Amino acid sequence: MATSDLDATPRIDLQICEVDPKRYGSSVAVRAHRADRRERTGGKPGQRPNFTGQREHYLADNVDEFRAIRGSHHRLSQANFWSRFFSGYHARFNWQLPLDRDPSPDDVWKKDQELTPEEMEEKSKVIAELETKLKSSLQNMDNARTRKERNPWTPLFACINRISTAVPPRQLSEWQLYMNQHAESIQAVFLERWPTSGLKKDHALAFRGKIAREMLEDEPDDLDSLCPDISPVIVERSA
C-alpha cells in the first residue's frame, strides 16, 4: 500500500515546545527592582491595614513615644509604655466594637459583670489578639516612617506636593486697587468722618473700604486712566 506525502511528513513532539516558566521568568535582579519601586505602606503588600479611622490616628499619636523606647534595654520603660498604650486604646475602643467602625455616642456595650463566663473567655481572646495586632501595626507604622526619613528625595517631594496643592492666588478687586493708589485721599475722608461714625476701632479697616468704594463710584468708569501706574497686585487667598 502506497504511503501518501502527508503520512511521510515528520511529526513534531509538542512536549519539547512547552516553555519552562522557571527558565524564562524574571531574574532576581528584576524582581528586586520591582519590589523597590512598590510604595510601602508599613504592612504586607496588598494587605489592608488592621486599624483605620480613629484607631489609625491613635496609633499615629503614639509612634514617636514608641520609637523612643524601641530597642531600649530598659524593660520597665517598655512595660510602662505598653501599659499606657493599651489602657488608652481600650478606654477609647470597646473590645466589642468591630474593627471597621469608629465609636459612636449611641454605642451601648455590656459591662463586665453582665458578661457570661463564655463571653468573658471570648473577651480575653479578643483582647489578646487585638494587642498583638496593635503591636505589629505600630511597628509597621514606625518602619514606614523610618523608610521615608531615609529617602533623600522626601523633602523635595514634600515641597512639590505643597506647591501643587496650594490655593491659587487672586487679584485685588478694583476698589482695593483704588484704595492702594489713593491712600492719602481716602485717609483724609476717613479722618473727617470717623469721629462721627460711632464705630469701634476694629471696624476702621472696613470703614476705609466703604469710603474707597464710594469714592470709586464717583470716578470715571475707566480705572486704568485713573491709576496708570498700577500693576496687577496679587495677594494670597486667605484660608
PDB file of C-alpha atoms in Angstrom:
ATOM      1  CA  MET A   1       0.000   0.000   0.000  1.00  0.00           C
ATOM      2  CA  ALA A   2       1.466   3.362  -1.034  1.00  0.00           C
ATOM      3  CA  THR A   3       2.227   5.935   1.618  1.00  0.00           C
ATOM      4  CA  SER A   4       0.911   9.453   0.983  1.00  0.00           C
ATOM      5  CA  ASP A   5       3.066  12.550   1.296  1.00  0.00           C
ATOM      6  CA  LEU A   6       1.004  13.566   4.379  1.00  0.00           C
ATOM      7  CA  ASP A   7       1.845  10.372   6.185  1.00  0.00           C
ATOM      8  CA  ALA A   8       5.509  10.823   5.304  1.00  0.00           C
ATOM      9  CA  THR A   9       5.685  14.274   6.996  1.00  0.00           C
ATOM     10  CA  PRO A  10       7.779  14.013  10.175  1.00  0.00           C
ATOM     11  CA  ARG A  11       5.772  14.501  13.358  1.00  0.00           C
ATOM     12  CA  ILE A  12       6.807  17.138  15.909  1.00  0.00           C
ATOM     13  CA  ASP A  13       6.807  16.234  19.559  1.00  0.00           C
ATOM     14  CA  LEU A  14       4.769  19.051  21.120  1.00  0.00           C
ATOM     15  CA  GLN A  15       6.211  18.370  24.550  1.00  0.00           C
ATOM     16  CA  ILE A  16       9.533  19.863  23.535  1.00  0.00           C
ATOM     17  CA  CYS A  17       7.735  23.144  22.651  1.00  0.00           C
ATOM     18  CA  GLU A  18       6.449  23.732  26.171  1.00  0.00           C
ATOM     19  CA  VAL A  19       8.014  26.801  27.785  1.00  0.00           C
ATOM     20  CA  ASP A  20       9.697  26.295  31.098  1.00  0.00           C
ATOM     21  CA  PRO A  21       8.387  29.168  33.281  1.00  0.00           C
ATOM     22  CA  LYS A  22      11.372  28.909  35.604  1.00  0.00           C
ATOM     23  CA  ARG A  23      13.755  29.332  32.700  1.00  0.00           C
ATOM     24  CA  TYR A  24      12.049  32.401  31.224  1.00  0.00           C
ATOM     25  CA  GLY A  25      10.820  34.020  34.441  1.00  0.00           C
ATOM     26  CA  SER A  26      12.042  37.365  35.778  1.00  0.00           C
ATOM     27  CA  SER A  27      15.551  37.444  37.101  1.00  0.00           C
ATOM     28  CA  VAL A  28      16.293  38.009  40.763  1.00  0.00           C
ATOM     29  CA  ALA A  29      17.615  41.481  39.977  1.00  0.00           C
ATOM     30  CA  VAL A  30      14.438  42.446  38.073  1.00  0.00           C
ATOM     31  CA  ARG A  31      12.174  41.200  40.843  1.00  0.00           C
ATOM     32  CA  ALA A  32      14.208  43.088  43.428  1.00  0.00           C
ATOM     33  CA  HIS A  33      13.988  46.271  41.346  1.00  0.00           C
ATOM     34  CA  ARG A  34      10.212  45.935  41.076  1.00  0.00           C
ATOM     35  CA  ALA A  35       9.940  45.401  44.806  1.00  0.00           C
ATOM     36  CA  ASP A  36      11.934  48.567  45.469  1.00  0.00           C
ATOM     37  CA  ARG A  37       9.568  50.560  43.248  1.00  0.00           C
ATOM     38  CA  ARG A  38       6.472  49.455  45.118  1.00  0.00           C
ATOM     39  CA  GLU A  39       5.028  52.001  47.509  1.00  0.00           C
ATOM     40  CA  ARG A  40       5.451  50.732  51.037  1.00  0.00           C
ATOM     41  CA  THR A  41       2.613  51.360  53.463  1.00  0.00           C
ATOM     42  CA  GLY A  42       4.040  49.748  56.583  1.00  0.00           C
ATOM     43  CA  GLY A  43       2.238  46.435  56.144  1.00  0.00           C
ATOM     44  CA  LYS A  44       2.425  43.438  53.901  1.00  0.00           C
ATOM     45  CA  PRO A  45       1.936  44.153  50.149  1.00  0.00           C
ATOM     46  CA  GLY A  46      -1.724  44.095  49.173  1.00  0.00           C
ATOM     47  CA  GLN A  47      -2.891  43.784  52.765  1.00  0.00           C
ATOM     48  CA  ARG A  48      -5.453  46.209  54.141  1.00  0.00           C
ATOM     49  CA  PRO A  49      -4.414  47.868  57.422  1.00  0.00           C
ATOM     50  CA  ASN A  50      -5.933  46.330  60.537  1.00  0.00           C
ATOM     51  CA  PHE A  51      -6.643  49.732  62.059  1.00  0.00           C
ATOM     52  CA  THR A  52      -8.190  52.673  60.210  1.00  0.00           C
ATOM     53  CA  GLY A  53     -10.102  55.827  61.109  1.00  0.00           C
ATOM     54  CA  GLN A  54      -9.803  56.911  64.735  1.00  0.00           C
ATOM     55  CA  ARG A  55      -7.761  53.829  65.599  1.00  0.00           C
ATOM     56  CA  GLU A  56      -5.156  54.742  62.998  1.00  0.00           C
ATOM     57  CA  HIS A  57      -4.961  58.266  64.428  1.00  0.00           C
ATOM     58  CA  TYR A  58      -4.439  56.825  67.904  1.00  0.00           C
ATOM     59  CA  LEU A  59      -1.540  54.721  66.624  1.00  0.00           C
ATOM     60  CA  ALA A  60      -0.005  57.703  64.836  1.00  0.00           C
ATOM     61  CA  ASP A  61      -0.191  59.780  68.017  1.00  0.00           C
ATOM     62  CA  ASN A  62       1.933  57.181  69.834  1.00  0.00           C
ATOM     63  CA  VAL A  63       4.568  56.453  67.179  1.00  0.00           C
ATOM     64  CA  ASP A  64       7.102  58.978  68.491  1.00  0.00           C
ATOM     65  CA  GLU A  65       6.927  57.650  72.053  1.00  0.00           C
ATOM     66  CA  PHE A  66       7.146  54.089  70.739  1.00  0.00           C
ATOM     67  CA  ARG A  67      10.273  54.962  68.769  1.00  0.00           C
ATOM     68  CA  ALA A  68      11.862  56.399  71.904  1.00  0.00           C
ATOM     69  CA  ILE A  69      11.540  53.097  73.799  1.00  0.00           C
ATOM     70  CA  ARG A  70      12.001  50.776  70.808  1.00  0.00           C
ATOM     71  CA  GLY A  71      15.187  48.818  71.170  1.00  0.00           C
ATOM     72  CA  SER A  72      15.678  50.133  74.660  1.00  0.00           C
ATOM     73  CA  HIS A  73      17.163  47.771  77.210  1.00  0.00           C
ATOM     74  CA  HIS A  74      15.081  49.360  79.964  1.00  0.00           C
ATOM     75  CA  ARG A  75      12.272  46.869  80.226  1.00  0.00           C
ATOM     76  CA  LEU A  76      10.473  48.973  82.792  1.00  0.00           C
ATOM     77  CA  SER A  77      10.179  51.832  80.274  1.00  0.00           C
ATOM     78  CA  GLN A  78       8.824  49.431  77.651  1.00  0.00           C
ATOM     79  CA  ALA A  79       6.352  47.901  80.095  1.00  0.00           C
ATOM     80  CA  ASN A  80       5.127  51.338  81.175  1.00  0.00           C
ATOM     81  CA  PHE A  81       4.656  52.418  77.572  1.00  0.00           C
ATOM     82  CA  TRP A  82       2.639  49.343  76.573  1.00  0.00           C
ATOM     83  CA  SER A  83       0.553  49.621  79.734  1.00  0.00           C
ATOM     84  CA  ARG A  84      -0.361  53.238  78.947  1.00  0.00           C
ATOM     85  CA  PHE A  85      -0.827  52.489  75.250  1.00  0.00           C
ATOM     86  CA  PHE A  86      -3.201  49.548  75.743  1.00  0.00           C
ATOM     87  CA  SER A  87      -5.113  51.278  78.551  1.00  0.00           C
ATOM     88  CA  GLY A  88      -5.662  54.317  76.351  1.00  0.00           C
ATOM     89  CA  TYR A  89      -6.774  52.159  73.436  1.00  0.00           C
ATOM     90  CA  HIS A  90      -9.289  50.102  75.433  1.00  0.00           C
ATOM     91  CA  ALA A  91     -10.653  53.266  77.062  1.00  0.00           C
ATOM     92  CA  ARG A  92     -11.453  54.646  73.604  1.00  0.00           C
ATOM     93  CA  PHE A  93     -12.435  51.493  71.745  1.00  0.00           C
ATOM     94  CA  ASN A  94     -14.548  48.825  73.414  1.00  0.00           C
ATOM     95  CA  TRP A  95     -13.468  45.262  72.688  1.00  0.00           C
ATOM     96  CA  GLN A  96     -16.948  44.535  71.292  1.00  0.00           C
ATOM     97  CA  LEU A  97     -16.664  47.320  68.690  1.00  0.00           C
ATOM     98  CA  PRO A  98     -15.942  45.938  65.172  1.00  0.00           C
ATOM     99  CA  LEU A  99     -12.590  46.994  63.739  1.00  0.00           C
ATOM    100  CA  ASP A 100     -14.218  48.501  60.651  1.00  0.00           C
ATOM    101  CA  ARG A 101     -16.269  51.017  62.665  1.00  0.00           C
ATOM    102  CA  ASP A 102     -15.408  54.068  64.776  1.00  0.00           C
ATOM    103  CA  PRO A 103     -17.007  54.632  68.200  1.00  0.00           C
ATOM    104  CA  SER A 104     -20.373  56.382  68.331  1.00  0.00           C
ATOM    105  CA  PRO A 105     -22.150  58.135  71.233  1.00  0.00           C
ATOM    106  CA  ASP A 106     -25.068  55.751  70.639  1.00  0.00           C
ATOM    107  CA  ASP A 107     -22.981  52.639  71.324  1.00  0.00           C
ATOM    108  CA  VAL A 108     -24.145  50.539  74.271  1.00  0.00           C
ATOM    109  CA  TRP A 109     -21.960  47.677  75.477  1.00  0.00           C
ATOM    110  CA  LYS A 110     -22.324  45.046  78.160  1.00  0.00           C
ATOM    111  CA  LYS A 111     -20.403  45.667  81.366  1.00  0.00           C
ATOM    112  CA  ASP A 112     -18.062  43.001  82.697  1.00  0.00           C
ATOM    113  CA  GLN A 113     -20.470  41.999  85.447  1.00  0.00           C
ATOM    114  CA  GLU A 114     -23.143  41.375  82.820  1.00  0.00           C
ATOM    115  CA  LEU A 115     -20.990  39.005  80.764  1.00  0.00           C
ATOM    116  CA  THR A 116     -21.424  35.255  80.893  1.00  0.00           C
ATOM    117  CA  PRO A 117     -18.373  33.023  81.516  1.00  0.00           C
ATOM    118  CA  GLU A 118     -18.294  32.227  77.791  1.00  0.00           C
ATOM    119  CA  GLU A 119     -18.361  35.940  76.919  1.00  0.00           C
ATOM    120  CA  MET A 120     -15.582  36.654  79.421  1.00  0.00           C
ATOM    121  CA  GLU A 121     -13.488  33.976  77.777  1.00  0.00           C
ATOM    122  CA  GLU A 122     -14.211  35.484  74.374  1.00  0.00           C
ATOM    123  CA  LYS A 123     -13.242  38.946  75.690  1.00  0.00           C
ATOM    124  CA  SER A 124      -9.862  37.669  76.875  1.00  0.00           C
ATOM    125  CA  LYS A 125      -9.230  36.058  73.498  1.00  0.00           C
ATOM    126  CA  VAL A 126     -10.282  39.148  71.519  1.00  0.00           C
ATOM    127  CA  ILE A 127      -8.142  41.491  73.648  1.00  0.00           C
ATOM    128  CA  ALA A 128      -5.094  39.239  73.345  1.00  0.00           C
ATOM    129  CA  GLU A 129      -5.435  39.170  69.536  1.00  0.00           C
ATOM    130  CA  LEU A 130      -6.054  42.911  69.439  1.00  0.00           C
ATOM    131  CA  GLU A 131      -2.945  43.756  71.437  1.00  0.00           C
ATOM    132  CA  THR A 132      -0.820  41.519  69.211  1.00  0.00           C
ATOM    133  CA  LYS A 133      -2.160  43.318  66.117  1.00  0.00           C
ATOM    134  CA  LEU A 134      -1.670  46.716  67.761  1.00  0.00           C
ATOM    135  CA  LYS A 135       1.986  45.992  68.462  1.00  0.00           C
ATOM    136  CA  SER A 136       2.569  44.794  64.918  1.00  0.00           C
ATOM    137  CA  SER A 137       0.758  47.773  63.363  1.00  0.00           C
ATOM    138  CA  LEU A 138       2.667  50.267  65.496  1.00  0.00           C
ATOM    139  CA  GLN A 139       5.974  48.673  64.487  1.00  0.00           C
ATOM    140  CA  ASN A 140       4.960  48.720  60.796  1.00  0.00           C
ATOM    141  CA  MET A 141       3.938  52.366  61.041  1.00  0.00           C
ATOM    142  CA  ASP A 142       7.270  53.276  62.612  1.00  0.00           C
ATOM    143  CA  ASN A 143       9.155  51.278  59.955  1.00  0.00           C
ATOM    144  CA  ALA A 144       7.299  53.065  57.159  1.00  0.00           C
ATOM    145  CA  ARG A 145       8.111  56.439  58.669  1.00  0.00           C
ATOM    146  CA  THR A 146      11.767  55.494  59.045  1.00  0.00           C
ATOM    147  CA  ARG A 147      11.995  54.485  55.378  1.00  0.00           C
ATOM    148  CA  LYS A 148      10.550  57.836  54.322  1.00  0.00           C
ATOM    149  CA  GLU A 149      13.017  59.704  56.523  1.00  0.00           C
ATOM    150  CA  ARG A 150      15.921  57.815  54.958  1.00  0.00           C
ATOM    151  CA  ASN A 151      14.756  58.697  51.436  1.00  0.00           C
ATOM    152  CA  PRO A 152      16.854  61.714  50.291  1.00  0.00           C
ATOM    153  CA  TRP A 153      14.068  62.750  47.882  1.00  0.00           C
ATOM    154  CA  THR A 154      11.395  63.014  50.576  1.00  0.00           C
ATOM    155  CA  PRO A 155      11.911  66.779  51.291  1.00  0.00           C
ATOM    156  CA  LEU A 156      11.732  67.545  47.563  1.00  0.00           C
ATOM    157  CA  PHE A 157       8.557  65.513  47.102  1.00  0.00           C
ATOM    158  CA  ALA A 158       7.003  67.210  50.130  1.00  0.00           C
ATOM    159  CA  CYS A 159       7.845  70.635  48.686  1.00  0.00           C
ATOM    160  CA  ILE A 160       6.386  69.710  45.289  1.00  0.00           C
ATOM    161  CA  ASN A 161       3.238  68.417  46.975  1.00  0.00           C
ATOM    162  CA  ARG A 162       2.795  71.686  48.885  1.00  0.00           C
ATOM    163  CA  ILE A 163       3.191  73.697  45.689  1.00  0.00           C
ATOM    164  CA  SER A 164       0.775  71.513  43.711  1.00  0.00           C
ATOM    165  CA  THR A 165      -1.908  71.666  46.408  1.00  0.00           C
ATOM    166  CA  ALA A 166      -1.505  75.358  47.270  1.00  0.00           C
ATOM    167  CA  VAL A 167      -4.528  77.586  46.872  1.00  0.00           C
ATOM    168  CA  PRO A 168      -4.097  79.719  43.730  1.00  0.00           C
ATOM    169  CA  PRO A 169      -3.681  83.477  44.247  1.00  0.00           C
ATOM    170  CA  ARG A 170      -6.313  86.013  43.274  1.00  0.00           C
ATOM    171  CA  GLN A 171      -6.087  89.569  42.001  1.00  0.00           C
ATOM    172  CA  LEU A 172      -7.212  92.520  44.061  1.00  0.00           C
ATOM    173  CA  SER A 173     -10.615  93.946  43.216  1.00  0.00           C
ATOM    174  CA  GLU A 174     -10.922  97.390  41.659  1.00  0.00           C
ATOM    175  CA  TRP A 175     -11.833  99.155  44.886  1.00  0.00           C
ATOM    176  CA  GLN A 176      -8.828  97.579  46.656  1.00  0.00           C
ATOM    177  CA  LEU A 177      -6.518  98.766  43.867  1.00  0.00           C
ATOM    178  CA  TYR A 178      -8.112 102.204  44.109  1.00  0.00           C
ATOM    179  CA  MET A 179      -7.581 102.278  47.878  1.00  0.00           C
ATOM    180  CA  ASN A 180      -3.885 101.406  47.469  1.00  0.00           C
ATOM    181  CA  GLN A 181      -3.345 104.120  44.874  1.00  0.00           C
ATOM    182  CA  HIS A 182      -5.372 106.852  46.654  1.00  0.00           C
ATOM    183  CA  ALA A 183      -4.466 106.090  50.261  1.00  0.00           C
ATOM    184  CA  GLU A 184      -3.903 109.767  51.191  1.00  0.00           C
ATOM    185  CA  SER A 185      -7.245 110.961  49.806  1.00  0.00           C
ATOM    186  CA  ILE A 186      -9.112 108.121  51.496  1.00  0.00           C
ATOM    187  CA  GLN A 187      -7.282 108.778  54.779  1.00  0.00           C
ATOM    188  CA  ALA A 188      -8.344 112.427  54.686  1.00  0.00           C
ATOM    189  CA  VAL A 189     -12.013 111.481  54.243  1.00  0.00           C
ATOM    190  CA  PHE A 190     -11.621 108.799  56.919  1.00  0.00           C
ATOM    191  CA  LEU A 191     -10.273 111.294  59.483  1.00  0.00           C
ATOM    192  CA  GLU A 192     -13.166 113.619  58.728  1.00  0.00           C
ATOM    193  CA  ARG A 193     -15.938 111.014  59.021  1.00  0.00           C
ATOM    194  CA  TRP A 194     -14.559 108.572  61.587  1.00  0.00           C
ATOM    195  CA  PRO A 195     -15.230 110.628  64.766  1.00  0.00           C
ATOM    196  CA  THR A 196     -18.954 110.751  63.976  1.00  0.00           C
ATOM    197  CA  SER A 197     -19.277 107.204  62.643  1.00  0.00           C
ATOM    198  CA  GLY A 198     -19.961 105.660  66.046  1.00  0.00           C
ATOM    199  CA  LEU A 199     -17.962 102.560  65.098  1.00  0.00           C
ATOM    200  CA  LYS A 200     -15.418 100.646  67.176  1.00  0.00           C
ATOM    201  CA  LYS A 201     -11.712 100.553  66.353  1.00  0.00           C
ATOM    202  CA  ASP A 202     -11.851  97.028  64.904  1.00  0.00           C
ATOM    203  CA  HIS A 203     -14.226  98.354  62.198  1.00  0.00           C
ATOM    204  CA  ALA A 204     -11.769 101.002  60.963  1.00  0.00           C
ATOM    205  CA  LEU A 205     -10.439  98.951  58.044  1.00  0.00           C
ATOM    206  CA  ALA A 206     -13.917  98.060  56.838  1.00  0.00           C
ATOM    207  CA  PHE A 207     -14.892 101.743  57.107  1.00  0.00           C
ATOM    208  CA  ARG A 208     -11.902 102.712  54.915  1.00  0.00           C
ATOM    209  CA  GLY A 209     -13.039 100.115  52.375  1.00  0.00           C
ATOM    210  CA  LYS A 210     -16.505 101.602  52.365  1.00  0.00           C
ATOM    211  CA  ILE A 211     -15.050 105.069  51.703  1.00  0.00           C
ATOM    212  CA  ALA A 212     -12.897 103.680  48.868  1.00  0.00           C
ATOM    213  CA  ARG A 213     -15.912 102.096  47.178  1.00  0.00           C
ATOM    214  CA  GLU A 214     -17.931 105.300  47.479  1.00  0.00           C
ATOM    215  CA  MET A 215     -15.112 107.398  46.013  1.00  0.00           C
ATOM    216  CA  LEU A 216     -14.568 104.884  43.211  1.00  0.00           C
ATOM    217  CA  GLU A 217     -18.230 105.110  42.197  1.00  0.00           C
ATOM    218  CA  ASP A 218     -17.841 108.867  41.786  1.00  0.00           C
ATOM    219  CA  GLU A 219     -14.869 108.432  39.438  1.00  0.00           C
ATOM    220  CA  PRO A 220     -14.989 107.718  35.665  1.00  0.00           C
ATOM    221  CA  ASP A 221     -15.544 104.110  34.664  1.00  0.00           C
ATOM    222  CA  ASP A 222     -12.038 103.682  33.211  1.00  0.00           C
ATOM    223  CA  LEU A 223      -9.884 102.694  36.185  1.00  0.00           C
ATOM    224  CA  ASP A 224      -6.748 102.469  34.017  1.00  0.00           C
ATOM    225  CA  SER A 225      -6.956 106.206  33.242  1.00  0.00           C
ATOM    226  CA  LEU A 226      -7.239 106.909  36.957  1.00  0.00           C
ATOM    227  CA  CYS A 227      -4.391 104.649  38.029  1.00  0.00           C
ATOM    228  CA  PRO A 228      -1.979 104.299  35.089  1.00  0.00           C
ATOM    229  CA  ASP A 229       0.903 103.192  37.308  1.00  0.00           C
ATOM    230  CA  ILE A 230      -0.970 100.322  38.970  1.00  0.00           C
ATOM    231  CA  SER A 231       0.390  96.920  38.064  1.00  0.00           C
ATOM    232  CA  PRO A 232      -1.606  93.807  38.956  1.00  0.00           C
ATOM    233  CA  VAL A 233      -1.309  93.286  42.689  1.00  0.00           C
ATOM    234  CA  ILE A 234      -1.506  89.712  43.826  1.00  0.00           C
ATOM    235  CA  VAL A 235      -2.353  88.709  47.351  1.00  0.00           C
ATOM    236  CA  GLU A 236      -2.561  85.305  48.877  1.00  0.00           C
ATOM    237  CA  ARG A 237      -6.042  83.949  49.330  1.00  0.00           C
ATOM    238  CA  SER A 238      -6.972  83.877  52.958  1.00  0.00           C
ATOM    239  CA  ALA A 239      -7.560  80.392  54.394  1.00  0.00           C
TER     240      ALA A 239
END
